[in-house]
mmCIF file of N, CA and C in Angstrom:
data_model
loop_
_atom_site.group_PDB
_atom_site.id
_atom_site.type_symbol
_atom_site.label_atom_id
_atom_site.label_comp_id
_atom_site.label_asym_id
_atom_site.label_seq_id
_atom_site.Cartn_x
_atom_site.Cartn_y
_atom_site.Cartn_z
ATOM 1 N N ASP A 1 -2.047 48.604 39.837
ATOM 2 C CA ASP A 1 -0.853 47.658 40.647
ATOM 3 C C ASP A 1 -1.140 46.555 40.973
ATOM 4 N N ALA A 2 -0.253 45.768 41.840
ATOM 5 C CA ALA A 2 -0.315 44.303 42.108
ATOM 6 C C ALA A 2 -1.247 44.401 43.202
ATOM 7 N N ILE A 3 -1.230 45.286 44.212
ATOM 8 C CA ILE A 3 -2.303 45.261 45.469
ATOM 9 C C ILE A 3 -3.590 45.511 44.597
ATOM 10 N N THR A 4 -3.858 46.167 43.726
ATOM 11 C CA THR A 4 -5.312 46.348 43.233
ATOM 12 C C THR A 4 -5.588 45.252 42.512
ATOM 13 N N PHE A 5 -4.805 44.483 41.924
ATOM 14 C CA PHE A 5 -5.139 43.421 41.189
ATOM 15 C C PHE A 5 -5.584 42.129 42.412
ATOM 16 N N SER A 6 -4.573 42.072 43.246
ATOM 17 C CA SER A 6 -4.870 41.227 44.314
ATOM 18 C C SER A 6 -6.309 41.324 44.855
ATOM 19 N N SER A 7 -6.687 42.541 45.253
ATOM 20 C CA SER A 7 -7.891 42.707 45.807
ATOM 21 C C SER A 7 -8.953 42.473 45.029
ATOM 22 N N LEU A 8 -9.087 42.699 43.715
ATOM 23 C CA LEU A 8 -9.654 42.288 42.850
ATOM 24 C C LEU A 8 -10.178 40.632 42.464
ATOM 25 N N ILE A 9 -8.824 40.145 42.497
ATOM 26 C CA ILE A 9 -9.060 38.457 42.701
ATOM 27 C C ILE A 9 -9.523 38.228 44.088
ATOM 28 N N ASP A 10 -9.067 38.556 45.077
ATOM 29 C CA ASP A 10 -9.846 38.083 46.153
ATOM 30 C C ASP A 10 -11.298 38.260 46.667
ATOM 31 N N ALA A 11 -11.865 39.574 45.888
ATOM 32 C CA ALA A 11 -13.148 40.047 45.785
ATOM 33 C C ALA A 11 -13.985 39.010 45.021
ATOM 34 N N CYS A 12 -13.364 38.686 43.822
ATOM 35 C CA CYS A 12 -13.875 37.347 43.285
ATOM 36 C C CYS A 12 -14.193 36.305 43.849
ATOM 37 N N ALA A 13 -12.790 35.777 44.431
ATOM 38 C CA ALA A 13 -13.033 34.659 45.243
ATOM 39 C C ALA A 13 -14.171 34.775 46.365
ATOM 40 N N GLN A 14 -14.078 36.013 46.959
ATOM 41 C CA GLN A 14 -15.358 36.033 47.850
ATOM 42 C C GLN A 14 -16.627 35.819 47.373
ATOM 43 N N LEU A 15 -16.661 36.178 46.059
ATOM 44 C CA LEU A 15 -18.263 36.001 45.431
ATOM 45 C C LEU A 15 -18.244 34.956 44.811
ATOM 46 N N GLY A 16 -16.997 33.926 44.825
ATOM 47 C CA GLY A 16 -17.234 32.712 43.758
ATOM 48 C C GLY A 16 -17.030 32.560 42.627
ATOM 49 N N ASP A 17 -16.651 33.622 41.994
ATOM 50 C CA ASP A 17 -16.569 34.109 40.656
ATOM 51 C C ASP A 17 -14.909 33.738 40.070
ATOM 52 N N VAL A 18 -14.445 32.176 40.063
ATOM 53 C CA VAL A 18 -13.564 31.744 39.796
ATOM 54 C C VAL A 18 -13.062 31.995 38.193
ATOM 55 N N GLU A 19 -13.721 32.153 37.326
ATOM 56 C CA GLU A 19 -13.520 32.761 36.137
ATOM 57 C C GLU A 19 -13.117 34.295 36.224
ATOM 58 N N ARG A 20 -13.859 35.253 36.948
ATOM 59 C CA ARG A 20 -13.246 36.153 36.797
ATOM 60 C C ARG A 20 -11.784 36.813 37.609
ATOM 61 N N ALA A 21 -11.923 35.992 38.408
ATOM 62 C CA ALA A 21 -10.671 35.861 39.311
ATOM 63 C C ALA A 21 -9.331 35.486 38.459
ATOM 64 N N SER A 22 -9.728 34.274 37.617
ATOM 65 C CA SER A 22 -8.691 34.020 36.624
ATOM 66 C C SER A 22 -8.018 34.998 35.878
ATOM 67 N N ARG A 23 -9.284 35.506 34.997
ATOM 68 C CA ARG A 23 -9.238 36.627 34.127
ATOM 69 C C ARG A 23 -8.350 37.741 34.645
ATOM 70 N N TRP A 24 -8.612 38.127 35.950
ATOM 71 C CA TRP A 24 -7.816 39.210 36.558
ATOM 72 C C TRP A 24 -6.152 39.010 36.540
ATOM 73 N N PHE A 25 -6.144 37.807 37.067
ATOM 74 C CA PHE A 25 -4.853 37.016 37.152
ATOM 75 C C PHE A 25 -4.183 36.907 36.233
ATOM 76 N N ASP A 26 -4.903 36.500 34.995
ATOM 77 C CA ASP A 26 -4.237 36.454 33.553
ATOM 78 C C ASP A 26 -3.490 37.949 33.112
ATOM 79 N N GLU A 27 -4.679 39.018 33.022
ATOM 80 C CA GLU A 27 -4.805 40.150 32.855
ATOM 81 C C GLU A 27 -3.303 40.805 33.322
ATOM 82 N N MET A 28 -2.955 40.402 34.780
ATOM 83 C CA MET A 28 -2.024 40.975 35.632
ATOM 84 C C MET A 28 -0.667 40.541 35.146
ATOM 85 N N GLN A 29 -0.837 39.241 34.628
ATOM 86 C CA GLN A 29 0.379 38.610 34.088
ATOM 87 C C GLN A 29 0.692 39.103 32.568
ATOM 88 N N ARG A 30 -0.428 39.766 31.795
ATOM 89 C CA ARG A 30 -0.326 40.138 30.714
ATOM 90 C C ARG A 30 0.474 41.492 30.665
ATOM 91 N N LEU A 31 0.323 42.104 31.995
ATOM 92 C CA LEU A 31 0.672 43.588 31.988
ATOM 93 C C LEU A 31 2.040 43.575 32.433
ATOM 94 N N GLY A 32 2.739 42.361 32.687
ATOM 95 C CA GLY A 32 4.040 42.177 33.473
ATOM 96 C C GLY A 32 3.983 42.590 34.798
ATOM 97 N N LEU A 33 2.696 42.760 35.591
ATOM 98 C CA LEU A 33 3.273 43.121 36.774
ATOM 99 C C LEU A 33 3.525 41.640 37.678
ATOM 100 N N GLN A 34 4.286 42.219 38.573
ATOM 101 C CA GLN A 34 4.861 41.223 39.474
ATOM 102 C C GLN A 34 3.826 40.628 40.098
ATOM 103 N N LEU A 35 3.582 38.858 40.214
ATOM 104 C CA LEU A 35 2.867 37.994 41.189
ATOM 105 C C LEU A 35 3.430 37.936 42.515
ATOM 106 N N THR A 36 2.752 38.411 43.540
ATOM 107 C CA THR A 36 3.200 38.213 44.965
ATOM 108 C C THR A 36 2.540 37.012 45.400
ATOM 109 N N VAL A 37 2.996 36.923 46.710
ATOM 110 C CA VAL A 37 2.290 35.691 47.917
ATOM 111 C C VAL A 37 0.737 36.011 47.803
ATOM 112 N N ARG A 38 0.359 37.229 48.046
ATOM 113 C CA ARG A 38 -1.090 37.468 48.026
ATOM 114 C C ARG A 38 -1.696 37.140 46.773
ATOM 115 N N THR A 39 -1.235 37.423 45.728
ATOM 116 C CA THR A 39 -1.996 37.536 44.526
ATOM 117 C C THR A 39 -2.205 35.800 44.226
ATOM 118 N N TRP A 40 -0.901 35.343 44.540
ATOM 119 C CA TRP A 40 -1.117 33.858 44.075
ATOM 120 C C TRP A 40 -2.246 32.935 45.008
ATOM 121 N N SER A 41 -2.222 33.673 46.731
ATOM 122 C CA SER A 41 -2.965 32.954 47.634
ATOM 123 C C SER A 41 -4.613 33.543 47.381
ATOM 124 N N ALA A 42 -4.724 34.514 46.603
ATOM 125 C CA ALA A 42 -6.376 35.141 46.683
ATOM 126 C C ALA A 42 -6.548 34.200 45.505
ATOM 127 N N LEU A 43 -5.715 33.686 44.082
ATOM 128 C CA LEU A 43 -6.322 32.848 43.217
ATOM 129 C C LEU A 43 -6.758 31.575 43.751
ATOM 130 N N ILE A 44 -5.679 30.557 44.422
ATOM 131 C CA ILE A 44 -5.861 29.640 45.163
ATOM 132 C C ILE A 44 -6.922 29.324 45.945
ATOM 133 N N ASN A 45 -7.161 30.642 46.622
ATOM 134 C CA ASN A 45 -8.402 30.819 47.433
ATOM 135 C C ASN A 45 -9.559 30.683 46.799
ATOM 136 N N ALA A 46 -9.404 31.157 45.650
ATOM 137 C CA ALA A 46 -10.711 31.110 44.538
ATOM 138 C C ALA A 46 -11.101 29.635 44.362
ATOM 139 N N ARG A 47 -10.317 28.895 43.472
ATOM 140 C CA ARG A 47 -10.120 27.498 43.153
ATOM 141 C C ARG A 47 -10.528 26.651 44.398
ATOM 142 N N ALA A 48 -9.878 26.548 45.521
ATOM 143 C CA ALA A 48 -10.029 25.792 46.626
ATOM 144 C C ALA A 48 -11.641 26.038 47.172
ATOM 145 N N LYS A 49 -12.063 27.332 47.284
ATOM 146 C CA LYS A 49 -13.209 27.548 48.211
ATOM 147 C C LYS A 49 -14.407 27.538 47.086
ATOM 148 N N ARG A 50 -14.536 27.116 45.614
ATOM 149 C CA ARG A 50 -15.137 26.883 44.842
ATOM 150 C C ARG A 50 -15.395 25.447 44.674
ATOM 151 N N GLY A 51 -14.226 24.555 45.029
ATOM 152 C CA GLY A 51 -14.089 23.116 44.936
ATOM 153 C C GLY A 51 -14.960 22.497 46.385
ATOM 154 N N LYS A 52 -14.632 23.380 46.975
ATOM 155 C CA LYS A 52 -15.130 23.076 48.762
ATOM 156 C C LYS A 52 -16.774 23.397 48.589
ATOM 157 N N ALA A 53 -17.060 24.411 47.950
ATOM 158 C CA ALA A 53 -18.626 24.404 47.766
ATOM 159 C C ALA A 53 -19.307 23.635 47.138
ATOM 160 N N THR A 54 -18.646 23.192 45.720
ATOM 161 C CA THR A 54 -19.658 22.619 44.763
ATOM 162 C C THR A 54 -19.132 20.874 44.848
ATOM 163 N N ARG A 55 -18.226 20.679 45.669
ATOM 164 C CA ARG A 55 -18.016 19.361 45.877
ATOM 165 C C ARG A 55 -16.958 19.051 44.572
ATOM 166 N N ASP A 56 -16.511 20.027 43.643
ATOM 167 C CA ASP A 56 -15.856 19.626 42.340
ATOM 168 C C ASP A 56 -14.336 19.552 42.512
ATOM 169 N N GLN A 57 -13.951 18.330 42.552
ATOM 170 C CA GLN A 57 -12.516 17.808 42.690
ATOM 171 C C GLN A 57 -11.807 18.744 41.475
ATOM 172 N N ARG A 58 -12.261 19.060 40.730
ATOM 173 C CA ARG A 58 -11.584 19.593 39.602
ATOM 174 C C ARG A 58 -10.648 20.803 40.182
ATOM 175 N N GLN A 59 -11.302 21.751 40.620
ATOM 176 C CA GLN A 59 -10.787 23.274 41.439
ATOM 177 C C GLN A 59 -10.122 22.658 42.693
ATOM 178 N N ILE A 60 -9.854 21.672 43.226
ATOM 179 C CA ILE A 60 -9.166 21.274 44.258
ATOM 180 C C ILE A 60 -8.014 20.895 43.400
ATOM 181 N N VAL A 61 -7.707 20.397 42.698
ATOM 182 C CA VAL A 61 -6.706 19.883 41.840
ATOM 183 C C VAL A 61 -6.258 21.232 41.216
ATOM 184 N N GLU A 62 -6.844 22.208 40.444
ATOM 185 C CA GLU A 62 -6.302 23.149 40.191
ATOM 186 C C GLU A 62 -5.732 24.209 41.119
ATOM 187 N N ALA A 63 -6.343 24.187 42.396
ATOM 188 C CA ALA A 63 -5.825 25.191 42.972
ATOM 189 C C ALA A 63 -4.407 24.514 43.712
ATOM 190 N N GLU A 64 -4.307 23.006 43.514
ATOM 191 C CA GLU A 64 -3.166 22.442 44.017
ATOM 192 C C GLU A 64 -2.050 22.731 43.053
ATOM 193 N N ARG A 65 -2.338 22.670 42.033
ATOM 194 C CA ARG A 65 -1.323 23.186 40.701
ATOM 195 C C ARG A 65 -1.082 24.292 40.572
ATOM 196 N N LEU A 66 -2.039 25.181 40.766
ATOM 197 C CA LEU A 66 -1.471 26.910 41.149
ATOM 198 C C LEU A 66 -0.286 26.953 42.257
ATOM 199 N N LEU A 67 -0.687 25.864 43.276
ATOM 200 C CA LEU A 67 0.473 26.142 44.364
ATOM 201 C C LEU A 67 1.913 25.557 43.971
ATOM 202 N N GLU A 68 1.696 24.397 43.147
ATOM 203 C CA GLU A 68 3.130 24.081 42.155
ATOM 204 C C GLU A 68 3.652 24.916 41.564
ATOM 205 N N SER A 69 2.855 25.769 40.798
ATOM 206 C CA SER A 69 3.270 26.725 39.627
ATOM 207 C C SER A 69 3.940 27.907 40.428
ATOM 208 N N MET A 70 3.174 28.494 41.827
ATOM 209 C CA MET A 70 3.757 29.478 42.436
ATOM 210 C C MET A 70 5.263 29.296 42.926
ATOM 211 N N LEU A 71 5.248 27.958 43.404
ATOM 212 C CA LEU A 71 6.950 27.557 44.026
ATOM 213 C C LEU A 71 7.969 27.406 42.726
ATOM 214 N N LYS A 72 7.323 26.642 41.670
ATOM 215 C CA LYS A 72 8.443 26.473 40.670
ATOM 216 C C LYS A 72 8.723 27.535 39.278
ATOM 217 N N GLU A 73 7.249 28.121 39.236
ATOM 218 C CA GLU A 73 7.353 28.971 37.892
ATOM 219 C C GLU A 73 8.247 30.815 38.649
ATOM 220 N N ASP A 74 7.637 30.789 39.947
ATOM 221 C CA ASP A 74 7.742 32.162 40.190
ATOM 222 C C ASP A 74 8.584 32.409 41.572
ATOM 223 N N GLY A 75 8.866 31.064 42.138
ATOM 224 C CA GLY A 75 9.609 30.904 43.021
ATOM 225 C C GLY A 75 9.453 31.676 44.429
ATOM 226 N N ILE A 76 8.053 31.793 44.665
ATOM 227 C CA ILE A 76 7.274 32.328 45.726
ATOM 228 C C ILE A 76 6.927 31.584 46.762
ATOM 229 N N GLU A 77 7.377 31.649 48.134
ATOM 230 C CA GLU A 77 6.765 30.710 49.386
ATOM 231 C C GLU A 77 5.658 30.829 49.821
ATOM 232 N N PRO A 78 5.044 29.947 49.980
ATOM 233 C CA PRO A 78 3.475 30.142 50.492
ATOM 234 C C PRO A 78 3.528 30.493 51.709
ATOM 235 N N ASN A 79 2.597 31.020 52.385
ATOM 236 C CA ASN A 79 2.413 31.401 53.563
ATOM 237 C C ASN A 79 1.036 30.799 54.309
ATOM 238 N N GLU A 80 1.048 31.264 55.556
ATOM 239 C CA GLU A 80 -0.322 30.699 56.096
ATOM 240 C C GLU A 80 -1.343 30.667 55.829
ATOM 241 N N ILE A 81 -1.716 31.881 55.289
ATOM 242 C CA ILE A 81 -2.910 32.010 54.087
ATOM 243 C C ILE A 81 -2.664 31.110 53.200
ATOM 244 N N THR A 82 -1.979 30.880 51.970
ATOM 245 C CA THR A 82 -2.041 29.927 51.188
ATOM 246 C C THR A 82 -2.734 28.532 51.811
ATOM 247 N N PHE A 83 -1.561 28.088 52.527
ATOM 248 C CA PHE A 83 -2.007 26.901 53.090
ATOM 249 C C PHE A 83 -3.372 26.660 53.600
ATOM 250 N N ASN A 84 -3.895 27.611 54.459
ATOM 251 C CA ASN A 84 -5.506 27.519 55.141
ATOM 252 C C ASN A 84 -6.215 27.377 53.939
ATOM 253 N N SER A 85 -6.182 28.057 52.697
ATOM 254 C CA SER A 85 -7.285 28.184 51.479
ATOM 255 C C SER A 85 -7.287 26.808 51.122
ATOM 256 N N LEU A 86 -6.237 25.658 51.228
ATOM 257 C CA LEU A 86 -6.311 24.244 50.827
ATOM 258 C C LEU A 86 -6.446 23.390 51.675
ATOM 259 N N ILE A 87 -7.060 23.662 52.994
ATOM 260 C CA ILE A 87 -7.466 22.664 54.143
ATOM 261 C C ILE A 87 -9.036 23.064 53.970
#
């Protein structure tokens, strides 16, 4: 379910495994599971964390693109956790 997938994405983010986090996110979409603010925030956090750790600006840009998709495509409002990931 969405909670399990969000937890998996978050765990991958904590380990710095952005690729695996993205695969779980994609799998969740493929299965038609509802994306939540927690799911989006976990993936945004994974990208932002990788970008900060490696000084890879592309990851930061991708995190910002995900935030935009979260708002425009799914109509999900970010929360404090989402914004903290980008700081």
